[in-house]
Short mmCIF file of C-alpha atoms in Angstrom, two decimals:
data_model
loop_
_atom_site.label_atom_id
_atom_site.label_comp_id
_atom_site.label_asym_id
_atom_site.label_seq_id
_atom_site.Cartn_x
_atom_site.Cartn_y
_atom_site.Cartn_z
CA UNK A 182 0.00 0.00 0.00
CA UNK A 183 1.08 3.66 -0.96
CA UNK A 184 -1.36 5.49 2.08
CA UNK A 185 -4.77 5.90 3.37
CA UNK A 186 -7.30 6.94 0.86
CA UNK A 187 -9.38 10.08 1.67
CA UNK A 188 -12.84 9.63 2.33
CA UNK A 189 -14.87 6.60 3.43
CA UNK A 190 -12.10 4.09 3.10
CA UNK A 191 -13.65 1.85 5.42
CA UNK A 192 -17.70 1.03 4.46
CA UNK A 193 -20.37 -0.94 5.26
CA UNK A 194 -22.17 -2.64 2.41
CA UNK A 195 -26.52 -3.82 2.05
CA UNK A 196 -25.13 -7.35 3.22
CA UNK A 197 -24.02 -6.04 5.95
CA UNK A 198 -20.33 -6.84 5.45
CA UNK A 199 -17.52 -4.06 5.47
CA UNK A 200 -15.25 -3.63 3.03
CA UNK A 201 -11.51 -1.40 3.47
CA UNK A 202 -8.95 0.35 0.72
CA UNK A 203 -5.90 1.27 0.47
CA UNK A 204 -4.21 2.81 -2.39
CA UNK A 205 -1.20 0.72 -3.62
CA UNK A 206 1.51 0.25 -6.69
CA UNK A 207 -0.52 -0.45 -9.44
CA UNK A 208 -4.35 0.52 -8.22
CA UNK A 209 -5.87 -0.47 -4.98
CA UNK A 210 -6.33 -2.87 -2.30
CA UNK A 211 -9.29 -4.09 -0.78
CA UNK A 212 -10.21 -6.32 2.21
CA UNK A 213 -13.42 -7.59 2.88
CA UNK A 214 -15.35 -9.57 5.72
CA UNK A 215 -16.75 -12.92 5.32
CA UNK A 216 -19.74 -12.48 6.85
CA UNK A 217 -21.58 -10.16 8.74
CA UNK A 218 -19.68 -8.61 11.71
CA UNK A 219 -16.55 -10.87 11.53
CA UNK A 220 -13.99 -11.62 12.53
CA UNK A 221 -12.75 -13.47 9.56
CA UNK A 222 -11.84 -11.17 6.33
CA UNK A 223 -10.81 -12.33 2.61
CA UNK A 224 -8.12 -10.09 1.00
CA UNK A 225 -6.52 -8.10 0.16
CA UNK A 226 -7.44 -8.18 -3.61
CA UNK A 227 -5.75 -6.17 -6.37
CA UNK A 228 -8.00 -3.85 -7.98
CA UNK A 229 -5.68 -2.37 -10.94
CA UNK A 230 -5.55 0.81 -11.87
CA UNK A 231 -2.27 2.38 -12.63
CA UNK A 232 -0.49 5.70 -12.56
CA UNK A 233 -2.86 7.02 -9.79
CA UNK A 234 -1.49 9.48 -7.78
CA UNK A 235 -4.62 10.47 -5.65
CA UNK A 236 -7.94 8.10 -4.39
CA UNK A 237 -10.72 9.03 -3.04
CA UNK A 238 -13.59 6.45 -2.02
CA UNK A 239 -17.41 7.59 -1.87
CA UNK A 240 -20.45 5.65 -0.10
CA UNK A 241 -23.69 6.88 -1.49
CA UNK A 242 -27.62 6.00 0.39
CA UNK A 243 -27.39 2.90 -1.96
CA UNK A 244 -24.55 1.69 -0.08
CA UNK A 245 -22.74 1.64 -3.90
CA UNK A 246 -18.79 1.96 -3.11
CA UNK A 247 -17.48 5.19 -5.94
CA UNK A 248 -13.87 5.28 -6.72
CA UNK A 249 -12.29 8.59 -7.41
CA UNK A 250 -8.33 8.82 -9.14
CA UNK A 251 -6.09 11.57 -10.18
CA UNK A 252 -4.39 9.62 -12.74
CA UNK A 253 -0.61 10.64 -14.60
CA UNK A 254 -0.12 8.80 -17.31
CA UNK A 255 3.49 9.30 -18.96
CA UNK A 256 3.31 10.14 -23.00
CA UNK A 257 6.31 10.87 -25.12
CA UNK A 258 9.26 13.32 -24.43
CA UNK A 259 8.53 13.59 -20.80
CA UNK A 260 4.95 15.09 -21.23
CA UNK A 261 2.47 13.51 -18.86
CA UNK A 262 -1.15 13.21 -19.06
CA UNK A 263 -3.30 14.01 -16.21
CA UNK A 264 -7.44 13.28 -15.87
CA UNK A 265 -9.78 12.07 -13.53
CA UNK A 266 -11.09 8.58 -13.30
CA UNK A 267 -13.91 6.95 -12.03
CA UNK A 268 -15.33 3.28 -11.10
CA UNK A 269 -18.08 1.86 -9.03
CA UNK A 270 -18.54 -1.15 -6.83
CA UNK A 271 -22.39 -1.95 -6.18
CA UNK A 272 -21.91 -4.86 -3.88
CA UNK A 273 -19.39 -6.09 -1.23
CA UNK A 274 -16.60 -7.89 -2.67
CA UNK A 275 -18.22 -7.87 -6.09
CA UNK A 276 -15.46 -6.58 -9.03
CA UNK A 277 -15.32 -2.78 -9.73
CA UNK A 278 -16.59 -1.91 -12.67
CA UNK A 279 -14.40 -0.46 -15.84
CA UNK A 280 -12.24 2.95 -14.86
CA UNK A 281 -14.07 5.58 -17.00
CA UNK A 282 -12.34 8.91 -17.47
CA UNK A 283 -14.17 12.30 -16.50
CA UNK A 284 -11.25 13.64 -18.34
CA UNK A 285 -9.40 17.20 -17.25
CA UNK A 286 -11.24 20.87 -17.78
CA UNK A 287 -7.50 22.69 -18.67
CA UNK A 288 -6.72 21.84 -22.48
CA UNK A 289 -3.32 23.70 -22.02
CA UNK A 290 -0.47 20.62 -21.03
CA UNK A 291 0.79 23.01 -18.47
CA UNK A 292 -2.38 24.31 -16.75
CA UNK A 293 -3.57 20.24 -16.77
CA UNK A 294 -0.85 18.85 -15.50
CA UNK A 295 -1.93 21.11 -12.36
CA UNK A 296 -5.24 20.07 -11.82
CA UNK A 297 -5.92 18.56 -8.35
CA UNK A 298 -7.02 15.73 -6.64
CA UNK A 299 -10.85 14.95 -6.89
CA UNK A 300 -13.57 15.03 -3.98
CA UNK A 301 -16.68 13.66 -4.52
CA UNK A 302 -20.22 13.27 -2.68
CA UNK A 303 -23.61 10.81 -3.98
CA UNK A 304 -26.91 12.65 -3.36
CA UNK A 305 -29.38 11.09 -2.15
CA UNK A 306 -31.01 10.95 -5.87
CA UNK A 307 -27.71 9.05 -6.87
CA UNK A 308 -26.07 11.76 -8.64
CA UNK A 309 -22.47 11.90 -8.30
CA UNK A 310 -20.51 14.82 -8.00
CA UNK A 311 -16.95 15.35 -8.58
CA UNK A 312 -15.04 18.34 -7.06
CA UNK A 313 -11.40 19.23 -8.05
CA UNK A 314 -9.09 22.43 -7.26
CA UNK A 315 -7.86 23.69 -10.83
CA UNK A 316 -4.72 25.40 -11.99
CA UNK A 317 -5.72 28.80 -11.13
CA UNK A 318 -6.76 28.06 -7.56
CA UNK A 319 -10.57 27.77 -8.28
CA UNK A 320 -12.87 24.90 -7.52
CA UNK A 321 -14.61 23.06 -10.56
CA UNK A 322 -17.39 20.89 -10.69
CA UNK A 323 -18.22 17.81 -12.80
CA UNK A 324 -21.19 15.75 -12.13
CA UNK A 325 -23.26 13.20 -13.55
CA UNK A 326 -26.82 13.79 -15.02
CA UNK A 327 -30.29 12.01 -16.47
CA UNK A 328 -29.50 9.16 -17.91
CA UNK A 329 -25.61 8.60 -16.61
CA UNK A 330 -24.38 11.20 -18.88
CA UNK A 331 -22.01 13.37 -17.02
CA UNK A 332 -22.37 17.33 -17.76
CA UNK A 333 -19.24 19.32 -18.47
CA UNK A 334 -17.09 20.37 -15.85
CA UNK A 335 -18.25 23.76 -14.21
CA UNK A 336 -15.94 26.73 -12.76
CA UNK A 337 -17.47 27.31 -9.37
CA UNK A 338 -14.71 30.10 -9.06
CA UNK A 339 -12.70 30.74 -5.57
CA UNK A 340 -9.10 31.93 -5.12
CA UNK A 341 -6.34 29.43 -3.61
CA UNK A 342 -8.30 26.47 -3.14
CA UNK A 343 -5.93 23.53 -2.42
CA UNK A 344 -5.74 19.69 -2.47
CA UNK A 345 -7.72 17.85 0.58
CA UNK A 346 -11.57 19.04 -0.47
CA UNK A 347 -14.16 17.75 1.02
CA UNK A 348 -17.48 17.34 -0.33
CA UNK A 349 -20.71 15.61 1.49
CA UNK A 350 -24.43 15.14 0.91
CA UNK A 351 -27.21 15.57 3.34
CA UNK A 352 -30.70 13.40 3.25
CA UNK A 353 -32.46 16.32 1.95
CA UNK A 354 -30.95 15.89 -1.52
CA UNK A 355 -28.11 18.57 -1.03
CA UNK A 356 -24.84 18.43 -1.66
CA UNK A 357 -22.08 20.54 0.14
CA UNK A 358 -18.06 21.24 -0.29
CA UNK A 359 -15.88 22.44 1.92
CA UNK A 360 -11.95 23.34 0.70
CA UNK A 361 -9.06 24.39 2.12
CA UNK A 362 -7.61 27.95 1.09
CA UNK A 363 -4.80 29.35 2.75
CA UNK A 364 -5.72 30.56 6.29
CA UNK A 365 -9.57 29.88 5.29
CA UNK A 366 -11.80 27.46 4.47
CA UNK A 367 -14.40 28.49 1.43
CA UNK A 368 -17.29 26.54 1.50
CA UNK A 369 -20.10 25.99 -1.17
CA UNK A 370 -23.67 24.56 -0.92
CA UNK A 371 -26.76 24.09 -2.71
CA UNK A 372 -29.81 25.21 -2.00
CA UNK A 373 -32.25 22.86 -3.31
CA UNK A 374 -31.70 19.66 -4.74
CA UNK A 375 -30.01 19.59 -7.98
CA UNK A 376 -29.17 23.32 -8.01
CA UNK A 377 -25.34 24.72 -8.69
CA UNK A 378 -23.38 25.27 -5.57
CA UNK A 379 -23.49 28.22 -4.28
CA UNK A 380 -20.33 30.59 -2.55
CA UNK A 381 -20.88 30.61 1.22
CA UNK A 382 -19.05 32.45 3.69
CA UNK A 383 -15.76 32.24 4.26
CA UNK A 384 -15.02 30.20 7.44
CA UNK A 385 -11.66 30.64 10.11
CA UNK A 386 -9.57 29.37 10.98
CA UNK A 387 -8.17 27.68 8.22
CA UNK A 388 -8.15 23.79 8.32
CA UNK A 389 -4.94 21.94 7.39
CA UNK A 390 -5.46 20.47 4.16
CA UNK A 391 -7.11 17.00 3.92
CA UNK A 392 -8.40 17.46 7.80
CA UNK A 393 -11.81 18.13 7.07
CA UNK A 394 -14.97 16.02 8.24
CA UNK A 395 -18.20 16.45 7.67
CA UNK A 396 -21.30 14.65 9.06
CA UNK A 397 -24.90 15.30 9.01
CA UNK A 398 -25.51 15.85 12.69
CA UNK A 399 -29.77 16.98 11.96
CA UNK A 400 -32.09 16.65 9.00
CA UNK A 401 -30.27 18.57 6.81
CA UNK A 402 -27.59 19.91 8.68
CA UNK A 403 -23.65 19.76 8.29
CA UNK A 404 -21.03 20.20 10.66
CA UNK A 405 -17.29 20.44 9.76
CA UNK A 406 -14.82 19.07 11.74
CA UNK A 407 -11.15 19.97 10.83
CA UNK A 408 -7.55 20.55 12.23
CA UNK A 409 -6.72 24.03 12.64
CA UNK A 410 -4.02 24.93 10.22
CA UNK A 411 -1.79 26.88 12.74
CA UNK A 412 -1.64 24.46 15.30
CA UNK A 413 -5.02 25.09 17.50
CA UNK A 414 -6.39 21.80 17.93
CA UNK A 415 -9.80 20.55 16.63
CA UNK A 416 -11.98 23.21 15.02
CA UNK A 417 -15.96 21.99 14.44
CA UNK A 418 -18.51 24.62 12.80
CA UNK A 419 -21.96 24.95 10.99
CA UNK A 420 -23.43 26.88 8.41
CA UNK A 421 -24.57 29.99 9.78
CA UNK A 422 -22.96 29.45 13.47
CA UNK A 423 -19.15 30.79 14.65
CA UNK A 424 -16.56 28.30 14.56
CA UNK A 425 -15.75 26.03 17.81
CA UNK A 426 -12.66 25.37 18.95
CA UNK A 427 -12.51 21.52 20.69
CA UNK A 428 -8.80 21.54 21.73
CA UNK A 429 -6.61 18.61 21.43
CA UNK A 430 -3.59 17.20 19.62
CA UNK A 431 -4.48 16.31 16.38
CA UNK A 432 -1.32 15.18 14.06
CA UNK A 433 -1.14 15.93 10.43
CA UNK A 434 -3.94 13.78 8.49
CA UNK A 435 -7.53 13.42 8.05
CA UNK A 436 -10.15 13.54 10.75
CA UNK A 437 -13.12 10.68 11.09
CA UNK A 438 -16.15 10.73 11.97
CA UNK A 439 -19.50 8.75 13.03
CA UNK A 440 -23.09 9.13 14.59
CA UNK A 441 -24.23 6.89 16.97
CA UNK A 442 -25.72 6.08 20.03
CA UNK A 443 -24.09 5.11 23.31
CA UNK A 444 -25.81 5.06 26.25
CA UNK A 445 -29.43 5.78 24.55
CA UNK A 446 -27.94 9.34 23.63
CA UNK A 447 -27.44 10.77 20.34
CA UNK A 448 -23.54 11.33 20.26
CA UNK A 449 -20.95 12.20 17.88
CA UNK A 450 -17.33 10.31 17.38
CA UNK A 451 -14.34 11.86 16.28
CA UNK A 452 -11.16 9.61 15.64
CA UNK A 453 -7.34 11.09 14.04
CA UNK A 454 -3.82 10.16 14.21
CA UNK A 455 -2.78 12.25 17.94
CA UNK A 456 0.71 13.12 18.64
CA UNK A 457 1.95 10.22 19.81
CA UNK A 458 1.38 8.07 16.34
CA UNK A 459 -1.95 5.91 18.26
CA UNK A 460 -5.65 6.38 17.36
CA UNK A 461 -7.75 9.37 19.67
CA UNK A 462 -11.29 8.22 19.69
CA UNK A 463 -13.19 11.66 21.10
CA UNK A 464 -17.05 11.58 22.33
CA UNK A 465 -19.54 14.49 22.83
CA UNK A 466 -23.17 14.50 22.62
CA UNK A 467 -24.25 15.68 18.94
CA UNK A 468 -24.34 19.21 18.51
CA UNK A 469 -22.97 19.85 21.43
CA UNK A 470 -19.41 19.86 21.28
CA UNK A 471 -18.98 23.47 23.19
CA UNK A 472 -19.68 21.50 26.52
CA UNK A 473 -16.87 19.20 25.73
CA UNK A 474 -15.24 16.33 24.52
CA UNK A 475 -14.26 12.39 26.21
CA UNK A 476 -10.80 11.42 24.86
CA UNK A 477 -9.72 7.76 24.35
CA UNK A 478 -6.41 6.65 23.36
CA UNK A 479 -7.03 3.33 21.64
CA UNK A 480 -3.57 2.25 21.32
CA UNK A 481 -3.99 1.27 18.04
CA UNK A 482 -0.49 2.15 15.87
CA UNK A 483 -1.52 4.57 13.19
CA UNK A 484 0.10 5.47 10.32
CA UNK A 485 -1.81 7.67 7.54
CA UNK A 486 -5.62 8.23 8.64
CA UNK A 487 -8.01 6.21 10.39
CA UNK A 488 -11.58 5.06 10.03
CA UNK A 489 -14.82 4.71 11.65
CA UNK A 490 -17.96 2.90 10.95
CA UNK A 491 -20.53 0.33 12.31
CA UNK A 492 -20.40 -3.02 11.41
CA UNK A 493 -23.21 -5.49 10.16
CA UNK A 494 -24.27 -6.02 13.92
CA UNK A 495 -24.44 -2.35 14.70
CA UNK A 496 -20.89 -1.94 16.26
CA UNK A 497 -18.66 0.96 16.02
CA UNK A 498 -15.15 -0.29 14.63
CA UNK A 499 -12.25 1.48 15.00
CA UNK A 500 -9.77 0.90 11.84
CA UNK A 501 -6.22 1.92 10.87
CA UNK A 502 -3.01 1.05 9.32
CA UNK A 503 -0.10 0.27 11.39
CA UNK A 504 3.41 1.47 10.13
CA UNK A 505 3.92 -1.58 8.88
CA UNK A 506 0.86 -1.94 6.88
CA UNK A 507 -1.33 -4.40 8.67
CA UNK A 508 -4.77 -3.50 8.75
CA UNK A 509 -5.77 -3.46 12.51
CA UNK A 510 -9.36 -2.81 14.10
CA UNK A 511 -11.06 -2.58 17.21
CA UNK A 512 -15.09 -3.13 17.91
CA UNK A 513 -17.22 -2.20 20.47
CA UNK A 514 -17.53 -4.32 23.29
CA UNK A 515 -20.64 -4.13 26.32
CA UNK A 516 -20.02 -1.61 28.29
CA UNK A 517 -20.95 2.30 29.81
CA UNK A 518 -20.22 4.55 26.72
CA UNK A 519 -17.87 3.76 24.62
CA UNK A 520 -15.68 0.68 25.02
CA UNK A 521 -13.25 -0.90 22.62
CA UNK A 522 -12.11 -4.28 22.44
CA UNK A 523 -8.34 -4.79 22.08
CA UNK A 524 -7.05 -4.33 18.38
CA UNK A 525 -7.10 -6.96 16.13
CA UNK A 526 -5.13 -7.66 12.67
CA UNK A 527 -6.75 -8.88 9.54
#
């Protein structure tokens, strides 16, 4: 394996099964459980795809699996061809479909070659949309309509935008992005189903890049959950509201995130890389992370960015990669809150 892939690299499938990625020489990896809620797993597979430089895995309402590449593929005298590439699994451990190109908006070989690495979010109608910094520091926008035909990519403007987008879609039929710009985040958001994003306000502080969460925590509602860029823990904020500082230790890397409930209470989980190199596993009731948040070192050896997500039985699971590669996770076990059993490898 070559990393953690951003997004939901860890998901549940309709059978109840989950499935993990990993980005490796040659396309991707993939593990994936033998039955409902374990503990025995099958993998990993090869899933080939080469010259990718950037994946990103989307889980739509369907439960469908979308893959998401920044591909470079070498041409003659040194030039190098860059576009975006897209597959879909429907069920667990089923094959991925064919790799179709979305192609690359910039038809100038130096502007293209600087076109970023792809977001992506399902609404809740299936419609997929792609998200991609360009080479002027703007955000484009290519997604797929009626019939599976995918519309041409869109310039949804912004200034510095950066790698490490996130994009995410709420049960209402909305979609939302959020992307990293310097020392502020610029965020975008429809307004109805279907509609083109629209320019939100600018939120601060600025997350570090690929940090960003999001998770529908009401009907409707996002909150963003990031790393603060110069070093001041765990930011969370929604549309409309002032951002929250949480505190913490973050490392570099992406944060997780889940709703669940523990205890008979509607809560929130939070899981990154902390400063030590082991999992953080952070708890506070949802929507109200002002009043503070439970900290759990799991112990589990992280290297890249973990995941969360419930199993087939209704579990939370605590996954990462340990330094060495082995994929290591940790279910919930009876108990007050939330309790982990000790780490196992697959």
């Amino acid at each position: 394996m070559t990393g953690t892939a951003s997004g939901a690299w860890l998901t549940l499938g309709k059978d109840g099964r989950l499935t993990a990625y990993a980005p490796a020489r040659g396309g991707l990896l993939r593990w994936t459980e033998t039955r409902p809620g374990g503990p025995d797993w099958r993998g990993p597979d090869l899933v080939e795809v080469p010259h990718l430089t950037h994946l990103a895995i989307v889980q739509g309402a369907d439960a469908y699996v979308h893959f998401l590449g920044r591909r470079e593929r070498p041409r003659s005298e040194g030039a190098v061809e860059v576009d975006v590439v897209h597959a879909i699994q429907y069920q667990s451990g089923r094959p991925v479909t064919e790799w179709r190109s979305l192609g690359n908006p910039h038809p100038q070989p130096d502007r293209a070659r600087r076109f970023g690495a792809p977001a992506g979010a399902v609404a809740s109608d299936g419609t997929v949309h792609v998200f991609a910094p360009n080479a002027g520091g703007g955000l484009m926008m290519r997604r797929e309509g009626r019939g599976g035909r995918w519309e041409p990519w869109a310039d949804l403007r912004g200034t510095d935008v950066r790698d490490g987008l996130t994009a995410a879609a709420t049960s209402d039929g909305r979609v939302e992005v959020f992307a990293p710009a310097g020392g502020a985040a610029l965020h975008w958001f429809q307004p109805e189903p279907a509609a083109e994003p629209q320019r939100s306000h600018d939120v601060r502080p600025g997350p570090a890049p690929g940090s960003v969460a999001a998770l529908e925590t009401a009907p409707g509602r996002l909150t963003y959950f990031w790393t603060d860029a110069a070093g001041g823990g765990l930011i969370c904020h929604r549309r409309g509201g002032w951002s929250v500082p949480l505190g913490g230790t973050p490392a570099d890397g992406a944060n997780a995130v889940l709703r669940t409930v523990l205890d008979g209470h509607d809560c929130t989980l939070i899981a990154h890389r902390g400063a030590s190199g082991t999992v953080l596993v952070g708890v506070c009731a949802t929507e109200a992370e002002s009043s503070g948040l439970w900290w759990t070192d799991t112990g589990l050896a992280c290297a890249g960015d973990p995941a969360l997500a419930h199993d087939g039985r209704g579990r939370v699971v605590v996954a990462a990669f340990e330094p060495g590669g082995t994929l290591r996770l940790a279910r919930q076990v009876p108990g007050p809150g939330l309790v982990l059993g000790e780490p196992v490898p697959v």
